[in-house]
Amino acid sequence: MGKSIITGIDIGHDGVKAVTVKPIDDHFMLMDYQELPIKTGIFSDNHKTNYQEIVKKLKELRKSLPFLQRRVALAIPDNSVISKVLQLDSQPSDPDIEFIIAQAFCAQIALNMDDIQLDFVPLHHVAHSHSLVDYQVYATKKEVIENHCHPLQAAKLSPVFITIHAHTLLQLWHVKVQRTHSRQWLLVNVDADGVQMVIDFLEVDPFTRSMPLPHNGRSSPEVIQIMEETARNENESLRFVIGELQRCRQQLLALHGCHIEGIWLCGRGASPFSAEQIEHHLGITCELFDPFDLLVTKSSQGDPVAHSSYAIATGLAMRALCWQGQSHVA
């Protein structure tokens, strides 16, 4: 169906979520979304997967995608990526710029150039002398990339874009703010691995924060199940999220003078009950975030509450399309 269609794939402890999107004018169109549940135990809490089981599920997914669609985007854990700003006297047009950046980067860390995969972007807004350029560099071990790509490739899918969860959420935040002009709202994703918070600013780097949920001996799916239990007032995981949100608000106020006016809540741990409790304890508006509201849809797409768990998959597809230059949406 061409290179203008991407499927974002979010592999979690409870299933595989996939959202297929294509660009249309300056917008994105939702073509398909689906979830394939996976049996408990496919993931262990140290993030190792049952390889054959996940390949089997991905093959099922491939067969159900729009005709001939194989191009996918995925995310790797934020903590598997090292980020640094390098100041070099080499210009982006230099034919050896990638080697120069890799060499300078590896000189600062205990990794060999052959062991890492990196990406970079020149920071044009930083003013130096004419001969100096600042580069934002992101790197991870090739082993991390290979471990995430191999199951997809075994299922005859083609990974074309890889990013981290924080950048995926920032993509959603930017498009939502473009629609609502609510720049002082925080986007919060809660899943079995933890809670991620993002907000961006006009003149300084984005604020991103990620922390694991307290498991206390429970499996990751059990933690999310407790988050969803509306009858339980004493909810340890939810109390943890509320506490972290309060600390985040204080930190944003102290560092950036930013008064958080509201929270968009998404992810597998998002529910009307958790949004209600956050709103009650923090005294600010908390809304369930429906990523499909950012897309052009052919008809009503069902339950907006359930849609919040597709945020990562949706953001992956949108960010991948922006990356390949098919859309100008921020």
mmCIF file of C-alpha atoms in Angstrom:
data_model
loop_
_atom_site.group_PDB
_atom_site.id
_atom_site.type_symbol
_atom_site.label_atom_id
_atom_site.label_comp_id
_atom_site.label_asym_id
_atom_site.label_seq_id
_atom_site.Cartn_x
_atom_site.Cartn_y
_atom_site.Cartn_z
ATOM 1 C CA MET A 1 0.000 0.000 0.000
ATOM 2 C CA GLY A 2 3.041 2.240 -0.321
ATOM 3 C CA LYS A 3 5.462 3.807 2.060
ATOM 4 C CA SER A 4 2.968 6.326 3.431
ATOM 5 C CA ILE A 5 1.374 3.836 5.833
ATOM 6 C CA ILE A 6 2.844 2.851 9.197
ATOM 7 C CA THR A 7 1.672 0.530 11.973
ATOM 8 C CA GLY A 8 2.734 1.452 15.485
ATOM 9 C CA ILE A 9 3.231 -1.652 17.627
ATOM 10 C CA ASP A 10 3.138 -1.551 21.430
ATOM 11 C CA ILE A 11 4.075 -4.893 23.013
ATOM 12 C CA GLY A 12 2.991 -5.034 26.647
ATOM 13 C CA HIS A 13 2.651 -7.602 29.395
ATOM 14 C CA ASP A 14 -0.999 -8.231 28.538
ATOM 15 C CA GLY A 15 -1.002 -8.064 24.760
ATOM 16 C CA VAL A 16 0.089 -6.492 21.499
ATOM 17 C CA LYS A 17 -1.612 -3.257 20.481
ATOM 18 C CA ALA A 18 -1.315 -2.060 16.910
ATOM 19 C CA VAL A 19 -2.509 1.158 15.263
ATOM 20 C CA THR A 20 -2.204 1.690 11.505
ATOM 21 C CA VAL A 21 -2.142 5.290 10.308
ATOM 22 C CA LYS A 22 -1.628 7.102 7.017
ATOM 23 C CA PRO A 23 -1.121 10.816 6.269
ATOM 24 C CA ILE A 24 -3.867 12.774 4.604
ATOM 25 C CA ASP A 25 -3.121 16.429 3.819
ATOM 26 C CA ASP A 26 -1.809 17.855 7.118
ATOM 27 C CA HIS A 27 -3.529 15.262 9.268
ATOM 28 C CA PHE A 28 -3.355 11.569 10.086
ATOM 29 C CA MET A 29 -6.033 9.024 9.248
ATOM 30 C CA LEU A 30 -6.784 5.974 11.361
ATOM 31 C CA MET A 31 -6.936 2.938 9.105
ATOM 32 C CA ASP A 32 -7.044 0.125 11.639
ATOM 33 C CA TYR A 33 -6.445 -0.677 15.291
ATOM 34 C CA GLN A 34 -6.486 -3.937 17.175
ATOM 35 C CA GLU A 35 -5.294 -5.790 20.227
ATOM 36 C CA LEU A 36 -4.010 -9.355 20.426
ATOM 37 C CA PRO A 37 -4.099 -10.635 24.023
ATOM 38 C CA ILE A 38 -1.153 -12.745 25.150
ATOM 39 C CA LYS A 39 -1.052 -15.303 27.897
ATOM 40 C CA THR A 40 0.338 -14.442 31.308
ATOM 41 C CA GLY A 41 4.010 -15.234 31.498
ATOM 42 C CA ILE A 42 5.029 -14.182 27.986
ATOM 43 C CA PHE A 43 6.956 -11.416 29.717
ATOM 44 C CA SER A 44 8.919 -11.835 32.898
ATOM 45 C CA ASP A 45 9.527 -8.881 35.182
ATOM 46 C CA ASN A 46 13.104 -8.590 33.906
ATOM 47 C CA HIS A 47 11.615 -7.899 30.434
ATOM 48 C CA LYS A 48 12.673 -11.174 28.812
ATOM 49 C CA THR A 49 10.153 -12.532 26.343
ATOM 50 C CA ASN A 50 8.933 -15.925 25.305
ATOM 51 C CA TYR A 51 10.344 -15.508 21.797
ATOM 52 C CA GLN A 52 8.245 -18.094 19.966
ATOM 53 C CA GLU A 53 5.012 -16.939 21.588
ATOM 54 C CA ILE A 54 5.553 -13.310 20.661
ATOM 55 C CA VAL A 55 6.513 -14.228 17.074
ATOM 56 C CA LYS A 56 3.316 -16.253 16.826
ATOM 57 C CA LYS A 57 1.238 -13.270 17.940
ATOM 58 C CA LEU A 58 3.040 -10.931 15.570
ATOM 59 C CA LYS A 59 2.338 -13.290 12.672
ATOM 60 C CA GLU A 60 -1.352 -13.178 13.608
ATOM 61 C CA LEU A 61 -1.115 -9.404 13.603
ATOM 62 C CA ARG A 62 0.580 -9.315 10.191
ATOM 63 C CA LYS A 63 -2.201 -11.378 8.628
ATOM 64 C CA SER A 64 -4.837 -8.977 9.946
ATOM 65 C CA LEU A 65 -3.146 -5.755 8.813
ATOM 66 C CA PRO A 66 -4.372 -3.864 5.727
ATOM 67 C CA PHE A 67 -3.313 -5.596 2.514
ATOM 68 C CA LEU A 68 0.487 -5.748 2.038
ATOM 69 C CA GLN A 69 1.122 -3.463 5.037
ATOM 70 C CA ARG A 70 4.336 -4.646 6.732
ATOM 71 C CA ARG A 71 6.051 -1.417 7.801
ATOM 72 C CA VAL A 72 6.050 -0.949 11.567
ATOM 73 C CA ALA A 73 7.338 1.420 14.243
ATOM 74 C CA LEU A 74 8.296 0.378 17.760
ATOM 75 C CA ALA A 75 9.642 1.817 20.999
ATOM 76 C CA ILE A 76 12.506 0.712 23.208
ATOM 77 C CA PRO A 77 12.738 1.483 26.947
ATOM 78 C CA ASP A 78 13.789 5.035 27.774
ATOM 79 C CA ASN A 79 16.461 3.793 30.168
ATOM 80 C CA SER A 80 18.177 1.826 27.393
ATOM 81 C CA VAL A 81 19.122 5.049 25.569
ATOM 82 C CA ILE A 82 21.981 7.417 26.423
ATOM 83 C CA SER A 83 21.474 11.071 25.460
ATOM 84 C CA LYS A 84 24.241 13.669 25.241
ATOM 85 C CA VAL A 85 24.819 17.070 23.675
ATOM 86 C CA LEU A 86 28.148 17.266 21.822
ATOM 87 C CA GLN A 87 29.770 20.495 20.649
ATOM 88 C CA LEU A 88 31.859 19.890 17.533
ATOM 89 C CA ASP A 89 33.578 21.943 14.862
ATOM 90 C CA SER A 90 32.084 19.745 12.107
ATOM 91 C CA GLN A 91 29.083 20.867 10.074
ATOM 92 C CA PRO A 92 25.998 18.675 9.378
ATOM 93 C CA SER A 93 26.950 18.659 5.682
ATOM 94 C CA ASP A 94 30.284 16.963 6.414
ATOM 95 C CA PRO A 95 30.227 13.554 4.630
ATOM 96 C CA ASP A 96 31.922 11.941 7.643
ATOM 97 C CA ILE A 97 29.701 13.580 10.245
ATOM 98 C CA GLU A 98 28.195 10.305 11.507
ATOM 99 C CA PHE A 99 31.634 8.787 12.112
ATOM 100 C CA ILE A 100 32.882 11.999 13.753
ATOM 101 C CA ILE A 101 29.911 12.106 16.132
ATOM 102 C CA ALA A 102 30.176 8.399 16.943
ATOM 103 C CA GLN A 103 33.889 8.756 17.693
ATOM 104 C CA ALA A 104 33.355 11.790 19.931
ATOM 105 C CA PHE A 105 30.423 10.134 21.676
ATOM 106 C CA CYS A 106 32.260 6.891 22.403
ATOM 107 C CA ALA A 107 35.194 8.851 23.797
ATOM 108 C CA GLN A 108 32.880 9.920 26.650
ATOM 109 C CA ILE A 109 31.321 6.535 27.440
ATOM 110 C CA ALA A 110 32.613 3.025 28.078
ATOM 111 C CA LEU A 111 31.304 1.540 24.827
ATOM 112 C CA ASN A 112 32.920 0.595 21.533
ATOM 113 C CA MET A 113 31.715 2.236 18.317
ATOM 114 C CA ASP A 114 30.918 -1.193 16.883
ATOM 115 C CA ASP A 115 28.572 -1.935 19.785
ATOM 116 C CA ILE A 116 26.232 1.044 19.524
ATOM 117 C CA GLN A 117 23.545 2.402 17.251
ATOM 118 C CA LEU A 118 23.136 6.168 17.302
ATOM 119 C CA ASP A 119 21.086 8.987 15.877
ATOM 120 C CA PHE A 120 21.637 12.733 16.119
ATOM 121 C CA VAL A 121 20.188 16.106 15.257
ATOM 122 C CA PRO A 122 21.957 19.495 15.041
ATOM 123 C CA LEU A 123 20.647 22.036 17.544
ATOM 124 C CA HIS A 124 20.405 25.083 15.334
ATOM 125 C CA HIS A 125 18.849 27.232 18.050
ATOM 126 C CA VAL A 126 22.100 27.157 20.051
ATOM 127 C CA ALA A 127 24.332 30.076 19.116
ATOM 128 C CA HIS A 128 28.112 29.602 19.071
ATOM 129 C CA SER A 129 30.911 30.780 16.850
ATOM 130 C CA HIS A 130 30.537 29.977 13.160
ATOM 131 C CA SER A 131 32.765 26.910 13.446
ATOM 132 C CA LEU A 132 30.933 25.172 16.317
ATOM 133 C CA VAL A 133 27.731 23.164 16.153
ATOM 134 C CA ASP A 134 25.825 21.493 18.998
ATOM 135 C CA TYR A 135 24.429 18.030 18.294
ATOM 136 C CA GLN A 136 21.839 16.181 20.344
ATOM 137 C CA VAL A 137 22.956 12.542 20.211
ATOM 138 C CA TYR A 138 20.968 9.438 21.179
ATOM 139 C CA ALA A 139 22.616 6.035 21.384
ATOM 140 C CA THR A 140 21.799 2.528 22.507
ATOM 141 C CA LYS A 141 23.473 -0.848 22.295
ATOM 142 C CA LYS A 142 22.963 -2.674 19.007
ATOM 143 C CA GLU A 143 21.918 -5.666 21.083
ATOM 144 C CA VAL A 144 18.874 -3.724 22.327
ATOM 145 C CA ILE A 145 17.797 -2.888 18.776
ATOM 146 C CA GLU A 146 18.345 -6.449 17.592
ATOM 147 C CA ASN A 147 16.369 -7.961 20.488
ATOM 148 C CA HIS A 148 13.384 -5.769 19.677
ATOM 149 C CA CYS A 149 13.577 -6.172 15.890
ATOM 150 C CA HIS A 150 14.210 -9.912 15.600
ATOM 151 C CA PRO A 151 10.687 -11.036 16.633
ATOM 152 C CA LEU A 152 9.167 -8.560 14.164
ATOM 153 C CA GLN A 153 11.447 -9.681 11.355
ATOM 154 C CA ALA A 154 10.724 -13.342 12.141
ATOM 155 C CA ALA A 155 7.034 -12.507 11.705
ATOM 156 C CA LYS A 156 7.868 -10.961 8.294
ATOM 157 C CA LEU A 157 7.243 -7.411 9.481
ATOM 158 C CA SER A 158 9.633 -4.583 8.583
ATOM 159 C CA PRO A 159 10.758 -2.270 11.401
ATOM 160 C CA VAL A 160 11.389 1.122 9.800
ATOM 161 C CA PHE A 161 11.385 3.406 12.842
ATOM 162 C CA ILE A 162 12.511 3.011 16.449
ATOM 163 C CA THR A 163 12.182 5.594 19.206
ATOM 164 C CA ILE A 164 11.676 5.784 22.972
ATOM 165 C CA HIS A 165 8.414 6.073 24.898
ATOM 166 C CA ALA A 166 9.088 9.665 25.975
ATOM 167 C CA HIS A 167 9.433 10.885 22.381
ATOM 168 C CA THR A 168 6.300 8.964 21.422
ATOM 169 C CA LEU A 169 4.314 10.697 24.153
ATOM 170 C CA LEU A 170 5.776 14.087 23.213
ATOM 171 C CA GLN A 171 4.477 13.534 19.671
ATOM 172 C CA LEU A 172 0.970 13.080 21.060
ATOM 173 C CA TRP A 173 1.377 16.057 23.407
ATOM 174 C CA HIS A 174 2.369 18.375 20.560
ATOM 175 C CA VAL A 175 -0.556 17.410 18.345
ATOM 176 C CA LYS A 176 -3.001 17.684 21.261
ATOM 177 C CA VAL A 177 -1.687 21.139 22.197
ATOM 178 C CA GLN A 178 -1.914 22.194 18.562
ATOM 179 C CA ARG A 179 -5.634 21.365 18.745
ATOM 180 C CA THR A 180 -6.420 22.670 22.247
ATOM 181 C CA HIS A 181 -3.731 25.322 22.955
ATOM 182 C CA SER A 182 -3.449 23.823 26.462
ATOM 183 C CA ARG A 183 0.321 24.177 26.810
ATOM 184 C CA GLN A 184 0.315 23.801 30.604
ATOM 185 C CA TRP A 185 -1.218 20.349 30.605
ATOM 186 C CA LEU A 186 0.830 17.257 31.449
ATOM 187 C CA LEU A 187 0.493 14.025 29.446
ATOM 188 C CA VAL A 188 0.791 10.981 31.717
ATOM 189 C CA ASN A 189 0.998 7.356 30.568
ATOM 190 C CA VAL A 190 0.551 4.526 33.076
ATOM 191 C CA ASP A 191 1.287 0.922 32.160
ATOM 192 C CA ALA A 192 2.658 -2.221 33.783
ATOM 193 C CA ASP A 193 6.254 -1.028 33.503
ATOM 194 C CA GLY A 194 5.680 2.335 35.157
ATOM 195 C CA VAL A 195 4.472 5.887 34.745
ATOM 196 C CA GLN A 196 5.782 8.409 32.200
ATOM 197 C CA MET A 197 5.112 12.152 32.260
ATOM 198 C CA VAL A 198 5.874 14.647 29.477
ATOM 199 C CA ILE A 199 5.422 18.321 28.735
ATOM 200 C CA ASP A 200 7.288 20.582 26.309
ATOM 201 C CA PHE A 201 8.275 24.232 26.435
ATOM 202 C CA LEU A 202 8.909 26.895 23.830
ATOM 203 C CA GLU A 203 12.474 27.847 24.756
ATOM 204 C CA VAL A 204 13.904 24.989 26.825
ATOM 205 C CA ASP A 205 14.150 21.220 26.433
ATOM 206 C CA PRO A 206 11.073 19.066 27.076
ATOM 207 C CA PHE A 207 10.423 17.760 30.567
ATOM 208 C CA THR A 208 10.184 13.966 30.631
ATOM 209 C CA ARG A 209 10.078 11.741 33.667
ATOM 210 C CA SER A 210 9.755 7.967 34.015
ATOM 211 C CA MET A 211 9.605 5.744 37.076
ATOM 212 C CA PRO A 212 8.564 2.127 37.756
ATOM 213 C CA LEU A 213 5.418 1.292 39.673
ATOM 214 C CA PRO A 214 5.869 -0.461 43.032
ATOM 215 C CA HIS A 215 5.148 -4.167 42.453
ATOM 216 C CA ASN A 216 5.770 -5.552 45.932
ATOM 217 C CA GLY A 217 5.929 -9.142 44.703
ATOM 218 C CA ARG A 218 2.998 -8.861 42.309
ATOM 219 C CA SER A 219 3.347 -9.469 38.598
ATOM 220 C CA SER A 220 3.084 -6.479 36.282
ATOM 221 C CA PRO A 221 -0.433 -7.372 35.002
ATOM 222 C CA GLU A 222 -1.630 -7.615 38.610
ATOM 223 C CA VAL A 223 -0.402 -4.086 39.311
ATOM 224 C CA ILE A 224 -2.483 -2.706 36.440
ATOM 225 C CA GLN A 225 -5.483 -4.797 37.474
ATOM 226 C CA ILE A 226 -5.377 -3.183 40.910
ATOM 227 C CA MET A 227 -5.153 0.256 39.274
ATOM 228 C CA GLU A 228 -8.433 -0.550 37.522
ATOM 229 C CA GLU A 229 -10.337 -1.745 40.612
ATOM 230 C CA THR A 230 -12.815 1.053 41.235
ATOM 231 C CA ALA A 231 -14.060 -0.467 44.500
ATOM 232 C CA ARG A 232 -10.670 -0.305 46.226
ATOM 233 C CA ASN A 233 -9.997 3.039 47.869
ATOM 234 C CA GLU A 234 -6.674 2.008 49.412
ATOM 235 C CA ASN A 235 -4.840 1.502 46.161
ATOM 236 C CA GLU A 236 -1.068 1.457 46.558
ATOM 237 C CA SER A 237 -0.212 1.833 42.876
ATOM 238 C CA LEU A 238 -2.630 4.701 42.388
ATOM 239 C CA ARG A 239 -1.381 6.443 45.535
ATOM 240 C CA PHE A 240 2.140 6.141 44.140
ATOM 241 C CA VAL A 241 1.080 7.752 40.837
ATOM 242 C CA ILE A 242 -0.677 10.596 42.659
ATOM 243 C CA GLY A 243 2.388 11.197 44.824
ATOM 244 C CA GLU A 244 4.681 11.304 41.796
ATOM 245 C CA LEU A 245 2.338 13.683 40.002
ATOM 246 C CA GLN A 246 2.381 16.016 42.992
ATOM 247 C CA ARG A 247 6.185 15.982 43.077
ATOM 248 C CA CYS A 248 6.276 16.558 39.327
ATOM 249 C CA ARG A 249 4.036 19.629 39.659
ATOM 250 C CA GLN A 250 6.311 21.060 42.346
ATOM 251 C CA GLN A 251 9.409 20.386 40.262
ATOM 252 C CA LEU A 252 7.947 22.025 37.153
ATOM 253 C CA LEU A 253 6.978 25.081 39.179
ATOM 254 C CA ALA A 254 10.422 25.350 40.761
ATOM 255 C CA LEU A 255 12.432 24.737 37.571
ATOM 256 C CA HIS A 256 10.290 26.376 34.892
ATOM 257 C CA GLY A 257 7.669 28.463 36.684
ATOM 258 C CA CYS A 258 5.080 26.214 35.058
ATOM 259 C CA HIS A 259 1.720 25.894 36.810
ATOM 260 C CA ILE A 260 0.190 22.604 35.617
ATOM 261 C CA GLU A 261 -3.456 23.307 34.797
ATOM 262 C CA GLY A 262 -4.556 19.796 33.899
ATOM 263 C CA ILE A 263 -3.546 16.208 33.195
ATOM 264 C CA TRP A 264 -4.233 13.994 30.194
ATOM 265 C CA LEU A 265 -4.151 10.379 31.390
ATOM 266 C CA CYS A 266 -3.517 7.429 29.068
ATOM 267 C CA GLY A 267 -2.112 3.908 29.021
ATOM 268 C CA ARG A 268 -3.198 0.508 30.233
ATOM 269 C CA GLY A 269 -3.532 1.824 33.792
ATOM 270 C CA ALA A 270 -5.812 4.725 32.867
ATOM 271 C CA SER A 271 -9.462 4.468 33.892
ATOM 272 C CA PRO A 272 -12.320 6.797 34.864
ATOM 273 C CA PHE A 273 -11.706 5.857 38.514
ATOM 274 C CA SER A 274 -7.991 6.698 38.432
ATOM 275 C CA ALA A 275 -8.709 9.995 36.632
ATOM 276 C CA GLU A 276 -11.334 10.840 39.236
ATOM 277 C CA GLN A 277 -8.969 10.073 42.122
ATOM 278 C CA ILE A 278 -6.127 12.112 40.610
ATOM 279 C CA GLU A 279 -8.465 15.050 40.097
ATOM 280 C CA HIS A 280 -9.749 14.752 43.668
ATOM 281 C CA HIS A 281 -6.321 14.593 45.332
ATOM 282 C CA LEU A 282 -4.513 17.165 43.165
ATOM 283 C CA GLY A 283 -7.362 19.619 42.722
ATOM 284 C CA ILE A 284 -6.844 19.990 38.973
ATOM 285 C CA THR A 285 -8.685 18.610 35.950
ATOM 286 C CA CYS A 286 -7.687 15.090 34.881
ATOM 287 C CA GLU A 287 -9.103 13.758 31.619
ATOM 288 C CA LEU A 288 -8.739 10.399 29.929
ATOM 289 C CA PHE A 289 -6.695 10.948 26.788
ATOM 290 C CA ASP A 290 -8.176 9.454 23.616
ATOM 291 C CA PRO A 291 -5.402 9.347 20.962
ATOM 292 C CA PHE A 292 -7.945 8.665 18.227
ATOM 293 C CA ASP A 293 -9.286 12.205 18.743
ATOM 294 C CA LEU A 294 -6.080 13.350 17.028
ATOM 295 C CA LEU A 295 -6.811 11.272 13.922
ATOM 296 C CA VAL A 296 -9.228 11.505 11.046
ATOM 297 C CA THR A 297 -11.651 8.586 11.426
ATOM 298 C CA LYS A 298 -14.216 7.220 9.025
ATOM 299 C CA SER A 299 -16.834 6.624 11.713
ATOM 300 C CA SER A 300 -17.284 6.356 15.458
ATOM 301 C CA GLN A 301 -14.499 4.171 16.811
ATOM 302 C CA GLY A 302 -16.169 2.764 19.932
ATOM 303 C CA ASP A 303 -15.221 3.251 23.576
ATOM 304 C CA PRO A 304 -13.024 6.322 24.250
ATOM 305 C CA VAL A 305 -11.972 4.830 27.609
ATOM 306 C CA ALA A 306 -10.498 1.764 25.908
ATOM 307 C CA HIS A 307 -8.758 3.967 23.339
ATOM 308 C CA SER A 308 -6.459 5.501 25.976
ATOM 309 C CA SER A 309 -4.485 2.253 26.112
ATOM 310 C CA TYR A 310 -3.592 2.697 22.407
ATOM 311 C CA ALA A 311 -1.680 5.931 23.044
ATOM 312 C CA ILE A 312 1.834 4.514 22.589
ATOM 313 C CA ALA A 313 0.941 2.598 19.415
ATOM 314 C CA THR A 314 -0.789 5.683 17.970
ATOM 315 C CA GLY A 315 2.091 8.005 18.832
ATOM 316 C CA LEU A 316 4.588 5.594 17.280
ATOM 317 C CA ALA A 317 2.768 5.554 13.948
ATOM 318 C CA MET A 318 2.370 9.346 13.917
ATOM 319 C CA ARG A 319 5.991 10.027 14.853
ATOM 320 C CA ALA A 320 7.257 7.580 12.230
ATOM 321 C CA LEU A 321 5.238 9.342 9.527
ATOM 322 C CA CYS A 322 6.598 12.726 10.598
ATOM 323 C CA TRP A 323 10.117 11.321 10.567
ATOM 324 C CA GLN A 324 9.849 10.069 7.005
ATOM 325 C CA GLY A 325 8.608 13.457 5.869
ATOM 326 C CA GLN A 326 5.131 12.402 4.826
ATOM 327 C CA SER A 327 3.378 14.907 7.084
ATOM 328 C CA HIS A 328 4.030 18.353 8.489
ATOM 329 C CA VAL A 329 2.028 17.864 11.653
ATOM 330 C CA ALA A 330 4.106 18.925 14.694
#
